[in-house]
Amino acid sequence: MSSCRKRCKREILKFAQYLFRVITGTLNPDSIEDELELSAVRHRPEALEQLEAQTRFSRKELQILYRGFKNECPSGVVNEDTFKEIYAQFFPQGDASTYAHFLFNAFDTDHNGSVSFEDFVMGLSILLRGSVQEKLNWAFNLYDINKDGYITKEEMLDIIKSIYDMMGKCTYPILKEETPRQHVEIFFQKMDKNRDGVVTIDEFIDCCQNDENIMRSMQLFENVI
């Protein structure tokens, strides 16, 4: 393997570790000042102020996030292949590629095939600090694979199966092949109020907010994000 490829692999791994710290909340706010003192990255005040207004992150937190993102992604964007490599680091016991594909599309809000720092921060702000309704809106967008405003059984099945594939040997007890479809059938019986075969965003949010079992099931999504 060439030195360039080795360096790229190290940088992807470092970014994966950094992303994991941010998502799991182990990026200690008390250490932000220390991190900033080590940072040599210059930020554009206008862009930073705009992101501060659009997200629930402070200016200092945005600087830390930008430093980690820019250091490991010098181009300023993450493509899907890199995103898949990041998730593969977290779930070596399974196959994370399909779920990473769906998640990448959820972060790639303008559908240009790459996730910019702005895309990343906007999504992360919702997932970490958004209201319940904002998080459910984001989750609906993830499940609505073709972005037509509806979730079908097949779309939900694709997402659920991709999560189980990613968890691999970590699922206990070992799942039967029909388990994901059974779960989808249960979800749809509760969500599809008018029995038209699809779930709208209103049905999705209303059902999730009023059903404790579904909210607990949705934690599977939160735990792997």
GROMACS .gro file of C-alpha atoms in nm:
model
  225
    1MET     CA    1   0.000   0.000   0.000
    2SER     CA    2   0.144   0.341  -0.095
    3SER     CA    3   0.226   0.598   0.174
    4CYS     CA    4  -0.049   0.822   0.035
    5ARG     CA    5  -0.312   0.550   0.068
    6LYS     CA    6  -0.191   0.465   0.419
    7ARG     CA    7  -0.219   0.831   0.516
    8CYS     CA    8  -0.570   0.852   0.372
    9LYS     CA    9  -0.673   0.542   0.565
   10ARG     CA   10  -0.532   0.688   0.889
   11GLU     CA   11  -0.718   1.013   0.830
   12ILE     CA   12  -1.047   0.833   0.764
   13LEU     CA   13  -1.003   0.638   1.087
   14LYS     CA   14  -0.925   0.954   1.283
   15PHE     CA   15  -1.230   1.123   1.140
   16ALA     CA   16  -1.442   0.817   1.228
   17GLN     CA   17  -1.317   0.834   1.586
   18TYR     CA   18  -1.387   1.206   1.602
   19LEU     CA   19  -1.735   1.161   1.453
   20PHE     CA   20  -1.804   0.887   1.707
   21ARG     CA   21  -1.704   1.117   1.996
   22VAL     CA   22  -1.938   1.387   1.870
   23ILE     CA   23  -2.233   1.156   1.810
   24THR     CA   24  -2.202   0.966   2.138
   25GLY     CA   25  -2.157   1.283   2.343
   26THR     CA   26  -1.804   1.196   2.458
   27LEU     CA   27  -1.668   1.518   2.314
   28ASN     CA   28  -1.638   1.690   2.652
   29PRO     CA   29  -1.761   2.054   2.642
   30ASP     CA   30  -1.516   2.134   2.924
   31SER     CA   31  -1.226   2.056   2.691
   32ILE     CA   32  -1.339   2.292   2.415
   33GLU     CA   33  -1.110   2.576   2.527
   34ASP     CA   34  -0.810   2.341   2.528
   35GLU     CA   35  -0.901   2.211   2.185
   36LEU     CA   36  -0.934   2.563   2.050
   37GLU     CA   37  -0.591   2.659   2.178
   38LEU     CA   38  -0.446   2.379   1.967
   39SER     CA   39  -0.637   2.480   1.657
   40ALA     CA   40  -0.460   2.666   1.381
   41VAL     CA   41  -0.763   2.671   1.153
   42ARG     CA   42  -0.891   3.015   1.054
   43HIS     CA   43  -1.265   3.047   1.022
   44ARG     CA   44  -1.475   3.278   0.813
   45PRO     CA   45  -1.681   3.476   1.065
   46GLU     CA   46  -1.975   3.527   0.829
   47ALA     CA   47  -2.015   3.153   0.760
   48LEU     CA   48  -1.966   3.065   1.127
   49GLU     CA   49  -2.219   3.322   1.243
   50GLN     CA   50  -2.472   3.192   0.992
   51LEU     CA   51  -2.428   2.833   1.111
   52GLU     CA   52  -2.452   2.944   1.472
   53ALA     CA   53  -2.789   3.104   1.392
   54GLN     CA   54  -2.910   2.798   1.200
   55THR     CA   55  -2.799   2.530   1.449
   56ARG     CA   56  -2.797   2.468   1.824
   57PHE     CA   57  -2.419   2.472   1.843
   58SER     CA   58  -2.220   2.754   1.997
   59ARG     CA   59  -1.948   2.932   1.803
   60LYS     CA   60  -1.679   2.744   1.994
   61GLU     CA   61  -1.843   2.409   1.928
   62LEU     CA   62  -1.869   2.490   1.558
   63GLN     CA   63  -1.499   2.576   1.551
   64ILE     CA   64  -1.412   2.240   1.706
   65LEU     CA   65  -1.639   2.054   1.465
   66TYR     CA   66  -1.497   2.243   1.169
   67ARG     CA   67  -1.142   2.174   1.278
   68GLY     CA   68  -1.205   1.800   1.298
   69PHE     CA   69  -1.397   1.794   0.971
   70LYS     CA   70  -1.148   2.004   0.775
   71ASN     CA   71  -0.839   1.832   0.912
   72GLU     CA   72  -0.965   1.491   0.803
   73CYS     CA   73  -1.152   1.606   0.492
   74PRO     CA   74  -0.928   1.876   0.340
   75SER     CA   75  -1.153   1.905   0.036
   76GLY     CA   76  -1.432   2.022   0.267
   77VAL     CA   77  -1.670   1.743   0.162
   78VAL     CA   78  -1.724   1.373   0.235
   79ASN     CA   79  -1.825   1.143  -0.048
   80GLU     CA   80  -2.031   0.826  -0.005
   81ASP     CA   81  -1.737   0.586  -0.024
   82THR     CA   82  -1.561   0.765   0.260
   83PHE     CA   83  -1.884   0.771   0.460
   84LYS     CA   84  -1.915   0.395   0.419
   85GLU     CA   85  -1.555   0.344   0.533
   86ILE     CA   86  -1.629   0.550   0.844
   87TYR     CA   87  -1.926   0.333   0.939
   88ALA     CA   88  -1.737   0.014   0.862
   89GLN     CA   89  -1.491   0.114   1.137
   90PHE     CA   90  -1.773   0.126   1.392
   91PHE     CA   91  -1.941  -0.201   1.295
   92PRO     CA   92  -1.670  -0.447   1.186
   93GLN     CA   93  -1.888  -0.741   1.291
   94GLY     CA   94  -2.152  -0.663   1.028
   95ASP     CA   95  -2.207  -0.503   0.690
   96ALA     CA   96  -2.271  -0.130   0.734
   97SER     CA   97  -2.254  -0.033   0.368
   98THR     CA   98  -2.629  -0.027   0.294
   99TYR     CA   99  -2.723   0.164   0.609
  100ALA     CA  100  -2.436   0.408   0.547
  101HIS     CA  101  -2.576   0.463   0.197
  102PHE     CA  102  -2.920   0.553   0.335
  103LEU     CA  103  -2.771   0.771   0.609
  104PHE     CA  104  -2.545   0.949   0.361
  105ASN     CA  105  -2.849   1.037   0.148
  106ALA     CA  106  -3.023   1.178   0.456
  107PHE     CA  107  -2.726   1.405   0.531
  108ASP     CA  108  -2.685   1.498   0.163
  109THR     CA  109  -2.986   1.730   0.165
  110ASP     CA  110  -2.915   1.890  -0.175
  111HIS     CA  111  -2.848   1.548  -0.334
  112ASN     CA  112  -2.523   1.648  -0.502
  113GLY     CA  113  -2.337   1.330  -0.404
  114SER     CA  114  -2.132   1.480  -0.122
  115VAL     CA  115  -2.179   1.594   0.238
  116SER     CA  116  -2.036   1.935   0.316
  117PHE     CA  117  -1.953   2.067   0.662
  118GLU     CA  118  -2.277   2.265   0.652
  119ASP     CA  119  -2.477   1.951   0.567
  120PHE     CA  120  -2.303   1.761   0.845
  121VAL     CA  121  -2.356   2.025   1.114
  122MET     CA  122  -2.720   2.091   1.025
  123GLY     CA  123  -2.804   1.721   1.052
  124LEU     CA  124  -2.599   1.671   1.367
  125SER     CA  125  -2.769   1.967   1.535
  126ILE     CA  126  -3.110   1.806   1.484
  127LEU     CA  127  -2.998   1.459   1.594
  128LEU     CA  128  -2.820   1.576   1.908
  129ARG     CA  129  -3.018   1.880   2.015
  130GLY     CA  130  -3.336   1.897   1.811
  131SER     CA  131  -3.687   1.864   1.949
  132VAL     CA  132  -3.867   1.529   1.935
  133GLN     CA  133  -4.063   1.648   1.632
  134GLU     CA  134  -3.746   1.764   1.453
  135LYS     CA  135  -3.578   1.429   1.515
  136LEU     CA  136  -3.885   1.244   1.389
  137ASN     CA  137  -3.894   1.464   1.079
  138TRP     CA  138  -3.530   1.372   1.016
  139ALA     CA  139  -3.604   1.003   1.076
  140PHE     CA  140  -3.899   1.019   0.834
  141ASN     CA  141  -3.668   1.162   0.570
  142LEU     CA  142  -3.429   0.872   0.627
  143TYR     CA  143  -3.705   0.612   0.584
  144ASP     CA  144  -3.853   0.793   0.283
  145ILE     CA  145  -3.586   0.657   0.052
  146ASN     CA  146  -3.720   0.795  -0.277
  147LYS     CA  147  -3.818   1.129  -0.116
  148ASP     CA  148  -4.175   1.125  -0.246
  149GLY     CA  149  -4.327   1.224   0.090
  150TYR     CA  150  -4.442   0.872   0.184
  151ILE     CA  151  -4.292   0.567   0.351
  152THR     CA  152  -4.382   0.233   0.198
  153LYS     CA  153  -4.344  -0.107   0.362
  154GLU     CA  154  -4.057  -0.189   0.129
  155GLU     CA  155  -3.873   0.132   0.217
  156MET     CA  156  -3.908   0.067   0.588
  157LEU     CA  157  -3.803  -0.294   0.537
  158ASP     CA  158  -3.492  -0.185   0.348
  159ILE     CA  159  -3.389   0.044   0.635
  160ILE     CA  160  -3.464  -0.209   0.910
  161LYS     CA  161  -3.278  -0.486   0.726
  162SER     CA  162  -2.979  -0.259   0.671
  163ILE     CA  163  -2.965  -0.186   1.046
  164TYR     CA  164  -2.973  -0.556   1.133
  165ASP     CA  165  -2.708  -0.626   0.867
  166MET     CA  166  -2.490  -0.359   1.022
  167MET     CA  167  -2.530  -0.490   1.378
  168GLY     CA  168  -2.432  -0.837   1.259
  169LYS     CA  169  -2.335  -1.066   1.545
  170CYS     CA  170  -2.436  -0.803   1.801
  171THR     CA  171  -2.805  -0.887   1.765
  172TYR     CA  172  -2.925  -1.112   2.044
  173PRO     CA  173  -3.107  -1.339   2.029
  174ILE     CA  174  -3.001  -1.427   1.675
  175LEU     CA  175  -3.266  -1.297   1.439
  176LYS     CA  176  -3.468  -1.514   1.210
  177GLU     CA  177  -3.481  -1.417   0.845
  178GLU     CA  178  -3.844  -1.307   0.869
  179THR     CA  179  -3.793  -1.090   1.180
  180PRO     CA  180  -3.737  -0.755   1.000
  181ARG     CA  181  -4.054  -0.799   0.792
  182GLN     CA  182  -4.251  -0.890   1.104
  183HIS     CA  183  -4.134  -0.571   1.270
  184VAL     CA  184  -4.232  -0.366   0.966
  185GLU     CA  185  -4.580  -0.522   0.966
  186ILE     CA  186  -4.625  -0.422   1.331
  187PHE     CA  187  -4.510  -0.067   1.261
  188PHE     CA  188  -4.742  -0.031   0.964
  189GLN     CA  189  -5.046  -0.162   1.149
  190LYS     CA  190  -4.999   0.120   1.397
  191MET     CA  191  -4.882   0.397   1.163
  192ASP     CA  192  -5.094   0.355   0.851
  193LYS     CA  193  -5.416   0.491   1.002
  194ASN     CA  194  -5.618   0.510   0.680
  195ARG     CA  195  -5.489   0.176   0.547
  196ASP     CA  196  -5.379   0.315   0.211
  197GLY     CA  197  -5.052   0.123   0.213
  198VAL     CA  198  -4.822   0.420   0.280
  199VAL     CA  199  -4.731   0.630   0.583
  200THR     CA  200  -4.740   1.009   0.561
  201ILE     CA  201  -4.522   1.231   0.777
  202ASP     CA  202  -4.825   1.330   0.989
  203GLU     CA  203  -4.913   0.964   1.050
  204PHE     CA  204  -4.551   0.884   1.129
  205ILE     CA  205  -4.502   1.165   1.381
  206ASP     CA  206  -4.843   1.126   1.545
  207CYS     CA  207  -4.799   0.752   1.590
  208CYS     CA  208  -4.442   0.775   1.721
  209GLN     CA  209  -4.523   1.048   1.970
  210ASN     CA  210  -4.820   0.857   2.111
  211ASP     CA  211  -4.683   0.505   2.124
  212GLU     CA  212  -4.417   0.425   2.384
  213ASN     CA  213  -4.329   0.093   2.220
  214ILE     CA  214  -4.256   0.257   1.886
  215MET     CA  215  -4.052   0.530   2.054
  216ARG     CA  216  -3.842   0.260   2.222
  217SER     CA  217  -3.803   0.083   1.889
  218MET     CA  218  -3.691   0.411   1.732
  219GLN     CA  219  -3.401   0.413   1.979
  220LEU     CA  220  -3.239   0.148   1.759
  221PHE     CA  221  -3.208   0.417   1.496
  222GLU     CA  222  -3.072   0.670   1.748
  223ASN     CA  223  -2.818   0.425   1.885
  224VAL     CA  224  -2.663   0.352   1.547
  225ILE     CA  225  -2.670   0.707   1.413
   0.00000   0.00000   0.00000
